[in-house]
Amino acid sequence: MKAVLDHVGIAVKDLEGALRFYRDALGLEVEAPEDVPSQQVRAQFVPVGQPSDAGAGAAGASLELLAATAPESPIAKFIEKRGPGLHHITLRVDDIHAALAQLKARGTRLVDNEPRPGAEGALVAFIHPSSAQGVLIELKQSRATGPKGPALQPASSGGRVLLDPARQPIQRFTLGDFELISVSDGFFRLDGGSMFGVIPKTMWSQKTRPDERNRIPLAMRPLVVRGSRTMIIDAGMGDKENEKFHEIYGVERSRHLDHTLAEAGLAAEDIDIVLASHLHFDHAGGFTVRDASGRLRPRFPRAQYIVRRGEWEDATHPSVRTRASYLLDNYVPLAEAGVLQLVDEDQTIMPGVKVRRTGGHTQHHQMIVIESGGKTAAFVADLIPTTAHVPDVWVMGYDLYPLDSMAAKRQFVGEAIDQEMLVFFEHDPVIAAGYLQEEDGKRRVRIDL
Ligand SMILES: [Zn+2]
Ligand SMILES: [Zn+2]
């Protein structure tokens, strides 16, 4: 195994005190500090290697100064026990799966048996200090050096729209007191004809290019709402389905919700509330996971899951027409685990966040309206799944009540234009969010965010 020093993590009591030595006394350059809310730490990198050490394009080694931002942070606990000092050493490897297999074969005690997502799309795993002479060792496989999958750029943010969907950065938006983070659970494909109902292919194929099986690419973009509490709206399809399912729906989840949440500085444990627009598999599949023993359990261990009662009734009693979309494993375990909360009507879920029934797609499909500081955003889910569905008549063939969809959409689009709402498009393969406009009866989406 080849391993290169990536960085050395140092637990510090306070960053200012640490900088008086590393920056002022030693005279080293330091990078801007970065908060990692999921770990309750602030990290400041101090480059100390030569970029050429690490090969083309990779950064050289650095020191990572780690300060706790909360008393229960792992760094605070570390300092309490051992005082400030060396916390961990990170070694970069080409193939982290192979490295872990090799270590396991030699009886090494691991903290992580499987790699998990780290910052900037890297995969990381910790080795227990008892196997490494008292040093906590982190293995890291950078996204760009992975043997599998395409090379990807580090995530960027700030509402920039990238045209290469494989790169799908997370996108952050500020709305009054809220931070809204559009994350991704990857992509899938559905029949183009079914996605556009009565619209002929000669028209819809000008907006999106079908593959040889007539399927069009769709994204799954849950939305994180960070305010007094942290909420996620929908959660993509998750990873419980088999190969045949993945083949039928052209599933591409090489970068999924775990990765994009990690990029947003979040872990599943950070989510307080999971809110469902409706319970179709491409929205609710990520609500549950199958653990090592094969048992289904809630994917967000601390969260309360909120579902509209009518949608729950329909989803737990699917008909011949609806049962391909309603997969019980995605939500029945939530009721069994006692984390399900049903709401009966339009109401406030947390201050500034309301649900509103649209019907149409399913009888109890709901959109989510977020308001703060005089600004409004709307997560419309399958009411307007992509930017191609903005005109009234461009309604999915999947919709159970298409005339209701049209009426709900017409009303919503009027409001969205009047109030300059930021509208999120959950399934658009390229555009996460934008503002609706209408000129000479023609609607368009403005994305210069
Ligand atoms: Zn749906
Ligand atoms: Zn959908």
CSV table of C-alpha atoms and ligand atoms in Angstrom, one decimal:
chain,number,residue,atom,x,y,z
A,1,MET,CA,0.0,0.0,0.0
A,2,LYS,CA,1.3,3.5,-0.8
A,3,ALA,CA,0.3,6.2,1.7
A,4,VAL,CA,1.2,9.9,1.5
A,5,LEU,CA,1.0,12.3,4.5
A,6,ASP,CA,-2.1,14.4,3.9
A,7,HIS,CA,-2.3,16.3,7.2
A,8,VAL,CA,-1.7,16.2,10.9
A,9,GLY,CA,-4.6,17.2,13.1
A,10,ILE,CA,-3.8,19.1,16.3
A,11,ALA,CA,-6.4,19.7,19.0
A,12,VAL,CA,-6.1,23.3,20.3
A,13,LYS,CA,-7.8,25.1,23.1
A,14,ASP,CA,-8.4,28.2,21.1
A,15,LEU,CA,-7.5,29.1,17.5
A,16,GLU,CA,-6.2,32.5,18.4
A,17,GLY,CA,-3.7,31.1,20.9
A,18,ALA,CA,-2.6,28.5,18.4
A,19,LEU,CA,-2.1,31.1,15.6
A,20,ARG,CA,0.2,33.1,17.9
A,21,PHE,CA,2.6,30.2,17.5
A,22,TYR,CA,2.0,28.7,14.1
A,23,ARG,CA,1.3,32.0,12.2
A,24,ASP,CA,3.1,34.7,14.2
A,25,ALA,CA,6.1,33.0,15.8
A,26,LEU,CA,6.8,30.4,13.1
A,27,GLY,CA,5.6,32.8,10.4
A,28,LEU,CA,3.5,30.2,8.4
A,29,GLU,CA,0.7,31.1,6.0
A,30,VAL,CA,-2.7,30.0,7.3
A,31,GLU,CA,-5.9,29.4,5.3
A,32,ALA,CA,-9.3,30.8,6.3
A,33,PRO,CA,-11.0,28.9,9.1
A,34,GLU,CA,-13.8,26.5,8.2
A,35,ASP,CA,-16.6,25.3,10.5
A,36,VAL,CA,-17.6,21.7,10.4
A,37,PRO,CA,-21.0,21.8,12.2
A,38,SER,CA,-21.5,18.0,12.2
A,39,GLN,CA,-18.3,17.6,14.3
A,40,GLN,CA,-18.8,20.9,16.2
A,41,VAL,CA,-15.3,22.0,15.3
A,42,ARG,CA,-13.6,24.9,13.6
A,43,ALA,CA,-10.7,23.8,11.5
A,44,GLN,CA,-7.8,26.0,10.2
A,45,PHE,CA,-5.4,24.5,7.8
A,46,VAL,CA,-1.7,25.5,7.7
A,47,PRO,CA,0.0,24.3,4.6
A,48,VAL,CA,3.5,23.0,5.3
A,49,GLY,CA,4.2,20.6,2.4
A,50,GLN,CA,5.4,21.1,-1.1
A,51,PRO,CA,2.6,20.7,-3.6
A,52,SER,CA,4.9,18.5,-5.7
A,53,ASP,CA,5.1,16.0,-2.9
A,54,ALA,CA,1.6,14.9,-3.5
A,55,GLY,CA,1.5,14.6,-7.3
A,56,ALA,CA,-0.1,16.8,-9.9
A,57,GLY,CA,-3.1,18.7,-8.8
A,58,ALA,CA,-3.0,17.6,-5.2
A,59,ALA,CA,-2.2,19.8,-2.3
A,60,GLY,CA,0.8,19.2,-0.1
A,61,ALA,CA,0.7,18.2,3.5
A,62,SER,CA,-0.7,20.6,6.1
A,63,LEU,CA,-1.4,21.0,9.8
A,64,GLU,CA,-5.0,21.1,10.7
A,65,LEU,CA,-5.7,23.1,13.9
A,66,LEU,CA,-8.9,21.9,15.5
A,67,ALA,CA,-10.9,23.9,18.0
A,68,ALA,CA,-14.2,22.8,19.6
A,69,THR,CA,-17.2,25.0,18.9
A,70,ALA,CA,-19.4,23.4,21.6
A,71,PRO,CA,-18.7,21.7,25.0
A,72,GLU,CA,-19.9,18.3,23.6
A,73,SER,CA,-17.6,18.4,20.6
A,74,PRO,CA,-15.3,15.4,20.3
A,75,ILE,CA,-12.4,17.8,20.3
A,76,ALA,CA,-13.5,19.3,23.6
A,77,LYS,CA,-13.8,15.8,25.1
A,78,PHE,CA,-10.3,15.0,23.7
A,79,ILE,CA,-8.7,18.1,25.3
A,80,GLU,CA,-10.5,17.4,28.6
A,81,LYS,CA,-9.1,13.9,28.8
A,82,ARG,CA,-5.6,14.5,27.4
A,83,GLY,CA,-5.0,18.2,27.0
A,84,PRO,CA,-4.3,19.9,23.7
A,85,GLY,CA,-1.9,18.2,21.3
A,86,LEU,CA,-1.6,15.7,18.5
A,87,HIS,CA,-5.1,14.4,17.6
A,88,HIS,CA,-4.7,12.4,14.4
A,89,ILE,CA,-2.6,11.8,11.4
A,90,THR,CA,-4.2,11.5,8.0
A,91,LEU,CA,-2.6,9.3,5.3
A,92,ARG,CA,-3.9,9.5,1.7
A,93,VAL,CA,-4.3,6.2,-0.2
A,94,ASP,CA,-5.3,5.4,-3.7
A,95,ASP,CA,-7.8,2.8,-2.9
A,96,ILE,CA,-9.3,3.0,0.6
A,97,HIS,CA,-11.3,-0.2,0.2
A,98,ALA,CA,-8.2,-2.2,-0.6
A,99,ALA,CA,-6.3,-0.6,2.3
A,100,LEU,CA,-9.0,-1.5,4.8
A,101,ALA,CA,-9.1,-5.1,3.4
A,102,GLN,CA,-5.4,-5.4,3.9
A,103,LEU,CA,-5.5,-4.0,7.4
A,104,LYS,CA,-8.4,-6.3,8.4
A,105,ALA,CA,-6.5,-9.3,7.0
A,106,ARG,CA,-3.7,-8.5,9.4
A,107,GLY,CA,-5.9,-8.1,12.4
A,108,THR,CA,-5.8,-4.3,12.7
A,109,ARG,CA,-8.4,-2.8,15.0
A,110,LEU,CA,-10.5,-0.3,12.9
A,111,VAL,CA,-12.9,2.4,14.1
A,112,ASP,CA,-14.6,2.4,10.7
A,113,ASN,CA,-15.0,-1.0,9.0
A,114,GLU,CA,-16.2,0.7,5.8
A,115,PRO,CA,-15.2,4.1,4.4
A,116,ARG,CA,-17.5,7.0,5.0
A,117,PRO,CA,-17.9,10.3,3.2
A,118,GLY,CA,-15.5,13.1,4.4
A,119,ALA,CA,-15.1,16.7,3.3
A,120,GLU,CA,-15.0,17.6,-0.4
A,121,GLY,CA,-16.3,14.2,-1.5
A,122,ALA,CA,-13.4,12.2,-0.1
A,123,LEU,CA,-13.8,8.8,1.5
A,124,VAL,CA,-12.3,8.4,5.0
A,125,ALA,CA,-11.9,5.7,7.7
A,126,PHE,CA,-10.2,5.8,11.1
A,127,ILE,CA,-7.8,3.1,12.5
A,128,HIS,CA,-8.0,2.6,16.2
A,129,PRO,CA,-5.0,4.1,18.2
A,130,SER,CA,-4.6,0.7,20.0
A,131,SER,CA,-3.3,-0.7,16.7
A,132,ALA,CA,-1.1,2.3,15.9
A,133,GLN,CA,1.1,2.9,18.9
A,134,GLY,CA,-1.4,5.3,20.5
A,135,VAL,CA,-1.9,7.5,17.4
A,136,LEU,CA,-5.3,7.9,15.8
A,137,ILE,CA,-4.8,7.4,12.1
A,138,GLU,CA,-7.3,8.5,9.4
A,139,LEU,CA,-7.1,7.0,5.9
A,140,LYS,CA,-8.4,9.2,3.1
A,141,GLN,CA,-9.1,8.6,-0.5
A,142,SER,CA,-9.5,11.9,-2.4
A,143,ARG,CA,-12.3,12.0,-4.8
A,144,ALA,CA,-10.0,12.8,-7.7
A,145,THR,CA,-7.7,9.8,-7.1
A,146,GLY,CA,-10.4,7.1,-6.7
A,147,PRO,CA,-10.0,4.1,-8.9
A,148,LYS,CA,-13.7,4.0,-9.6
A,149,GLY,CA,-16.0,6.6,-11.1
A,150,PRO,CA,-15.2,9.8,-12.9
A,151,ALA,CA,-12.9,12.5,-11.5
A,152,LEU,CA,-14.9,15.2,-10.0
A,153,GLN,CA,-14.2,18.8,-9.1
A,154,PRO,CA,-14.5,19.9,-5.5
A,155,ALA,CA,-18.0,21.2,-4.7
A,156,SER,CA,-18.6,24.8,-5.2
A,157,SER,CA,-21.5,26.7,-3.8
A,158,GLY,CA,-23.0,30.2,-3.9
A,159,GLY,CA,-25.8,29.4,-6.3
A,160,ARG,CA,-23.7,28.9,-9.3
A,161,VAL,CA,-25.3,26.6,-11.9
A,162,LEU,CA,-23.0,24.0,-13.4
A,163,LEU,CA,-24.1,22.4,-16.6
A,164,ASP,CA,-22.4,19.1,-16.0
A,165,PRO,CA,-24.8,17.2,-13.9
A,166,ALA,CA,-22.2,14.7,-12.8
A,167,ARG,CA,-20.6,17.5,-10.8
A,168,GLN,CA,-23.7,18.6,-9.1
A,169,PRO,CA,-22.4,20.8,-6.4
A,170,ILE,CA,-24.5,21.4,-3.3
A,171,GLN,CA,-26.0,24.9,-3.6
A,172,ARG,CA,-26.5,27.2,-0.6
A,173,PHE,CA,-29.0,30.0,-0.5
A,174,THR,CA,-29.7,32.5,2.3
A,175,LEU,CA,-33.3,33.3,2.9
A,176,GLY,CA,-33.7,35.7,5.9
A,177,ASP,CA,-32.7,33.8,8.9
A,178,PHE,CA,-32.6,30.5,7.1
A,179,GLU,CA,-29.9,28.8,5.2
A,180,LEU,CA,-31.3,26.6,2.4
A,181,ILE,CA,-29.0,23.9,1.1
A,182,SER,CA,-29.9,22.0,-2.1
A,183,VAL,CA,-28.4,18.6,-1.8
A,184,SER,CA,-28.5,15.6,-4.1
A,185,ASP,CA,-29.2,11.9,-4.0
A,186,GLY,CA,-28.0,11.3,-7.5
A,187,PHE,CA,-30.0,10.7,-10.7
A,188,PHE,CA,-32.5,8.3,-12.3
A,189,ARG,CA,-34.5,8.0,-15.5
A,190,LEU,CA,-38.2,7.8,-16.3
A,191,ASP,CA,-40.1,7.4,-19.6
A,192,GLY,CA,-40.2,10.8,-21.3
A,193,GLY,CA,-43.7,10.3,-22.5
A,194,SER,CA,-45.0,9.6,-19.0
A,195,MET,CA,-43.1,12.6,-17.7
A,196,PHE,CA,-45.0,15.0,-20.0
A,197,GLY,CA,-48.5,13.5,-20.3
A,198,VAL,CA,-50.4,14.9,-23.3
A,199,ILE,CA,-47.4,16.9,-24.6
A,200,PRO,CA,-46.2,15.2,-27.9
A,201,LYS,CA,-42.6,14.0,-28.1
A,202,THR,CA,-41.9,16.4,-30.9
A,203,MET,CA,-42.3,19.1,-28.3
A,204,TRP,CA,-40.8,17.7,-25.1
A,205,SER,CA,-37.8,16.2,-26.9
A,206,GLN,CA,-36.7,19.8,-27.7
A,207,LYS,CA,-36.4,20.4,-23.9
A,208,THR,CA,-34.7,17.2,-22.8
A,209,ARG,CA,-32.9,14.5,-24.7
A,210,PRO,CA,-34.3,11.0,-24.3
A,211,ASP,CA,-32.0,8.0,-24.3
A,212,GLU,CA,-32.3,5.0,-26.6
A,213,ARG,CA,-35.0,3.6,-24.3
A,214,ASN,CA,-37.0,6.9,-24.4
A,215,ARG,CA,-36.0,7.7,-20.8
A,216,ILE,CA,-35.1,11.2,-19.6
A,217,PRO,CA,-32.6,12.1,-16.9
A,218,LEU,CA,-34.0,13.4,-13.6
A,219,ALA,CA,-32.2,14.5,-10.4
A,220,MET,CA,-33.2,13.9,-6.8
A,221,ARG,CA,-32.6,17.1,-4.8
A,222,PRO,CA,-33.8,17.1,-1.3
A,223,LEU,CA,-33.6,20.5,0.5
A,224,VAL,CA,-32.0,21.1,3.9
A,225,VAL,CA,-33.5,24.0,5.8
A,226,ARG,CA,-31.3,25.3,8.6
A,227,GLY,CA,-33.0,27.6,11.2
A,228,SER,CA,-33.6,27.1,14.8
A,229,ARG,CA,-33.7,23.4,13.9
A,230,THR,CA,-32.4,21.4,11.0
A,231,MET,CA,-34.9,20.0,8.6
A,232,ILE,CA,-34.6,18.0,5.4
A,233,ILE,CA,-37.4,17.9,2.9
A,234,ASP,CA,-37.6,14.5,1.1
A,235,ALA,CA,-34.6,12.3,1.0
A,236,GLY,CA,-34.2,10.8,-2.5
A,237,MET,CA,-34.5,7.1,-3.2
A,238,GLY,CA,-31.9,5.7,-0.9
A,239,ASP,CA,-30.1,2.4,-1.4
A,240,LYS,CA,-32.5,-0.4,-0.6
A,241,GLU,CA,-33.4,-1.4,-4.1
A,242,ASN,CA,-31.9,-4.2,-6.1
A,243,GLU,CA,-30.0,-4.3,-9.4
A,244,LYS,CA,-33.1,-4.9,-11.5
A,245,PHE,CA,-34.8,-1.7,-10.1
A,246,HIS,CA,-31.6,0.2,-10.7
A,247,GLU,CA,-31.5,-1.0,-14.3
A,248,ILE,CA,-35.1,-0.2,-15.0
A,249,TYR,CA,-34.8,3.3,-13.6
A,250,GLY,CA,-31.3,4.1,-14.8
A,251,VAL,CA,-30.2,4.9,-11.3
A,252,GLU,CA,-26.9,6.8,-11.0
A,253,ARG,CA,-26.0,7.4,-7.3
A,254,SER,CA,-22.2,7.4,-7.3
A,255,ARG,CA,-22.6,10.7,-5.4
A,256,HIS,CA,-25.6,10.4,-3.1
A,257,LEU,CA,-27.2,12.0,-0.1
A,258,ASP,CA,-24.5,10.9,2.4
A,259,HIS,CA,-21.8,12.6,0.2
A,260,THR,CA,-23.7,15.8,-0.4
A,261,LEU,CA,-24.8,16.1,3.3
A,262,ALA,CA,-21.2,15.6,4.3
A,263,GLU,CA,-20.2,18.4,1.9
A,264,ALA,CA,-22.8,20.6,3.6
A,265,GLY,CA,-21.1,19.8,6.9
A,266,LEU,CA,-24.0,17.6,8.1
A,267,ALA,CA,-24.4,14.0,9.2
A,268,ALA,CA,-27.7,12.0,9.5
A,269,GLU,CA,-27.6,12.7,13.2
A,270,ASP,CA,-27.9,16.4,12.7
A,271,ILE,CA,-31.3,16.2,11.2
A,272,ASP,CA,-34.1,17.1,13.6
A,273,ILE,CA,-37.1,16.9,11.2
A,274,VAL,CA,-37.7,15.0,8.0
A,275,LEU,CA,-40.6,16.4,6.0
A,276,ALA,CA,-42.3,14.5,3.1
A,277,SER,CA,-43.8,16.2,0.1
A,278,HIS,CA,-45.4,12.8,-0.6
A,279,LEU,CA,-44.3,9.1,-0.3
A,280,HIS,CA,-43.2,8.0,-3.8
A,281,PHE,CA,-40.0,6.1,-3.8
A,282,ASP,CA,-37.9,8.9,-5.4
A,283,HIS,CA,-38.8,11.1,-2.5
A,284,ALA,CA,-39.2,8.7,0.5
A,285,GLY,CA,-36.7,5.9,-0.4
A,286,GLY,CA,-34.0,7.6,1.7
A,287,PHE,CA,-36.2,7.8,4.8
A,288,THR,CA,-35.1,4.3,5.9
A,289,VAL,CA,-32.0,2.1,5.7
A,290,ARG,CA,-31.4,-1.6,6.1
A,291,ASP,CA,-28.8,-2.2,8.8
A,292,ALA,CA,-26.2,-5.0,8.9
A,293,SER,CA,-28.7,-7.5,10.4
A,294,GLY,CA,-31.1,-6.8,7.6
A,295,ARG,CA,-33.5,-4.8,9.7
A,296,LEU,CA,-35.2,-1.6,8.4
A,297,ARG,CA,-34.7,1.4,10.5
A,298,PRO,CA,-35.1,5.2,10.2
A,299,ARG,CA,-32.1,6.7,8.3
A,300,PHE,CA,-32.0,9.9,10.4
A,301,PRO,CA,-31.7,8.5,14.0
A,302,ARG,CA,-32.8,11.6,15.9
A,303,ALA,CA,-35.4,12.9,13.5
A,304,GLN,CA,-39.2,13.2,13.8
A,305,TYR,CA,-40.7,12.3,10.4
A,306,ILE,CA,-43.7,14.4,9.3
A,307,VAL,CA,-46.1,13.1,6.7
A,308,ARG,CA,-49.6,14.3,5.6
A,309,ARG,CA,-52.2,11.9,6.9
A,310,GLY,CA,-54.1,11.5,3.6
A,311,GLU,CA,-50.8,10.7,1.8
A,312,TRP,CA,-50.0,8.2,4.5
A,313,GLU,CA,-53.4,6.5,4.1
A,314,ASP,CA,-53.0,6.3,0.3
A,315,ALA,CA,-49.4,5.1,0.5
A,316,THR,CA,-50.2,2.3,3.0
A,317,HIS,CA,-53.1,1.2,0.9
A,318,PRO,CA,-51.7,1.4,-2.6
A,319,SER,CA,-53.9,0.5,-5.6
A,320,VAL,CA,-53.0,-1.4,-8.7
A,321,ARG,CA,-52.3,2.0,-10.3
A,322,THR,CA,-50.1,3.4,-7.5
A,323,ARG,CA,-48.3,0.4,-6.1
A,324,ALA,CA,-45.2,0.6,-8.3
A,325,SER,CA,-44.5,4.0,-6.7
A,326,TYR,CA,-45.5,3.3,-3.1
A,327,LEU,CA,-42.9,0.9,-1.6
A,328,LEU,CA,-43.9,0.1,2.0
A,329,ASP,CA,-40.3,-0.5,3.2
A,330,ASN,CA,-39.6,3.2,2.7
A,331,TYR,CA,-42.1,4.4,5.4
A,332,VAL,CA,-43.9,1.7,7.4
A,333,PRO,CA,-40.7,1.2,9.6
A,334,LEU,CA,-41.1,4.8,10.7
A,335,ALA,CA,-44.4,4.1,12.3
A,336,GLU,CA,-43.0,0.9,13.9
A,337,ALA,CA,-40.1,3.0,15.3
A,338,GLY,CA,-42.5,5.5,16.8
A,339,VAL,CA,-40.9,8.5,14.9
A,340,LEU,CA,-43.8,9.2,12.6
A,341,GLN,CA,-46.0,12.3,13.0
A,342,LEU,CA,-49.1,12.7,10.8
A,343,VAL,CA,-50.5,16.2,10.0
A,344,ASP,CA,-54.0,16.7,8.9
A,345,GLU,CA,-54.1,20.1,7.2
A,346,ASP,CA,-52.0,23.0,6.0
A,347,GLN,CA,-50.0,24.2,8.9
A,348,THR,CA,-46.6,25.5,10.2
A,349,ILE,CA,-44.1,22.7,10.8
A,350,MET,CA,-41.4,24.9,12.3
A,351,PRO,CA,-41.4,28.7,12.5
A,352,GLY,CA,-41.2,30.0,8.9
A,353,VAL,CA,-41.9,26.7,7.3
A,354,LYS,CA,-45.4,25.7,6.2
A,355,VAL,CA,-47.0,22.9,4.2
A,356,ARG,CA,-49.7,23.4,1.7
A,357,ARG,CA,-51.7,20.7,-0.1
A,358,THR,CA,-51.5,20.9,-3.9
A,359,GLY,CA,-53.2,17.6,-4.8
A,360,GLY,CA,-52.9,16.7,-8.5
A,361,HIS,CA,-49.9,14.4,-8.6
A,362,THR,CA,-51.3,12.5,-5.6
A,363,GLN,CA,-54.5,13.5,-3.8
A,364,HIS,CA,-52.6,14.7,-0.8
A,365,HIS,CA,-49.3,15.8,-2.4
A,366,GLN,CA,-48.0,18.9,-0.6
A,367,MET,CA,-45.6,21.7,-1.3
A,368,ILE,CA,-43.5,23.5,1.3
A,369,VAL,CA,-43.4,27.3,1.7
A,370,ILE,CA,-40.5,28.9,3.5
A,371,GLU,CA,-40.6,32.5,4.7
A,372,SER,CA,-38.1,34.7,6.5
A,373,GLY,CA,-37.0,38.3,6.4
A,374,GLY,CA,-39.7,39.2,3.9
A,375,LYS,CA,-38.5,36.6,1.4
A,376,THR,CA,-40.2,33.4,0.3
A,377,ALA,CA,-39.0,30.2,-1.2
A,378,ALA,CA,-41.1,27.2,-2.3
A,379,PHE,CA,-40.2,23.6,-2.6
A,380,VAL,CA,-42.9,22.4,-5.0
A,381,ALA,CA,-41.8,18.8,-5.4
A,382,ASP,CA,-43.8,17.0,-8.2
A,383,LEU,CA,-46.1,20.0,-8.8
A,384,ILE,CA,-43.3,21.4,-11.1
A,385,PRO,CA,-40.7,18.6,-11.1
A,386,THR,CA,-38.4,20.3,-13.7
A,387,THR,CA,-38.1,23.6,-15.3
A,388,ALA,CA,-39.7,22.1,-18.4
A,389,HIS,CA,-42.9,21.6,-16.4
A,390,VAL,CA,-43.4,25.3,-15.8
A,391,PRO,CA,-46.2,25.8,-18.4
A,392,ASP,CA,-49.7,24.8,-17.0
A,393,VAL,CA,-50.3,22.1,-19.5
A,394,TRP,CA,-46.9,20.4,-19.1
A,395,VAL,CA,-48.2,18.0,-16.5
A,396,MET,CA,-46.9,14.5,-15.9
A,397,GLY,CA,-48.8,11.4,-17.1
A,398,TYR,CA,-48.0,10.0,-13.7
A,399,ASP,CA,-50.3,12.5,-12.0
A,400,LEU,CA,-53.5,10.9,-10.7
A,401,TYR,CA,-55.5,14.1,-11.0
A,402,PRO,CA,-54.0,16.1,-13.9
A,403,LEU,CA,-56.7,18.8,-13.9
A,404,ASP,CA,-56.0,19.5,-10.3
A,405,SER,CA,-52.3,19.7,-11.0
A,406,MET,CA,-53.0,22.4,-13.7
A,407,ALA,CA,-55.2,24.4,-11.4
A,408,ALA,CA,-52.7,24.2,-8.5
A,409,LYS,CA,-49.8,25.1,-10.8
A,410,ARG,CA,-51.6,28.1,-12.3
A,411,GLN,CA,-52.4,29.5,-8.9
A,412,PHE,CA,-48.9,28.9,-7.5
A,413,VAL,CA,-47.1,30.4,-10.5
A,414,GLY,CA,-49.1,33.6,-10.2
A,415,GLU,CA,-48.1,33.9,-6.5
A,416,ALA,CA,-44.5,32.9,-7.2
A,417,ILE,CA,-44.2,35.7,-9.8
A,418,ASP,CA,-45.9,38.3,-7.6
A,419,GLN,CA,-43.9,37.5,-4.5
A,420,GLU,CA,-40.6,36.8,-6.4
A,421,MET,CA,-40.4,33.4,-4.8
A,422,LEU,CA,-37.2,31.3,-5.1
A,423,VAL,CA,-38.6,28.0,-6.5
A,424,PHE,CA,-36.8,24.7,-6.0
A,425,PHE,CA,-37.1,22.1,-8.8
A,426,GLU,CA,-36.6,18.7,-7.2
A,427,HIS,CA,-36.1,16.7,-10.3
A,428,ASP,CA,-34.4,19.1,-12.7
A,429,PRO,CA,-31.2,17.5,-13.9
A,430,VAL,CA,-29.4,20.9,-14.2
A,431,ILE,CA,-31.2,23.7,-12.3
A,432,ALA,CA,-31.8,23.4,-8.6
A,433,ALA,CA,-33.7,26.6,-8.1
A,434,GLY,CA,-34.7,29.8,-9.9
A,435,TYR,CA,-37.3,32.6,-10.1
A,436,LEU,CA,-40.4,32.4,-12.4
A,437,GLN,CA,-41.1,35.1,-14.9
A,438,GLU,CA,-43.9,35.6,-17.5
A,439,GLU,CA,-43.6,37.8,-20.6
A,440,ASP,CA,-46.2,37.9,-23.3
A,441,GLY,CA,-47.8,34.8,-21.8
A,442,LYS,CA,-44.6,32.9,-22.0
A,443,ARG,CA,-43.1,31.6,-18.7
A,444,ARG,CA,-39.4,31.3,-18.1
A,445,VAL,CA,-37.1,30.5,-15.2
A,446,ARG,CA,-34.4,33.1,-14.2
A,447,ILE,CA,-31.4,31.4,-12.7
A,448,ASP,CA,-29.0,34.3,-12.3
A,449,LEU,CA,-29.1,33.8,-8.5
B,1,ZN,ZN,-44.2,11.6,-7.1
B,2,ZN,ZN,-41.0,12.5,-8.0
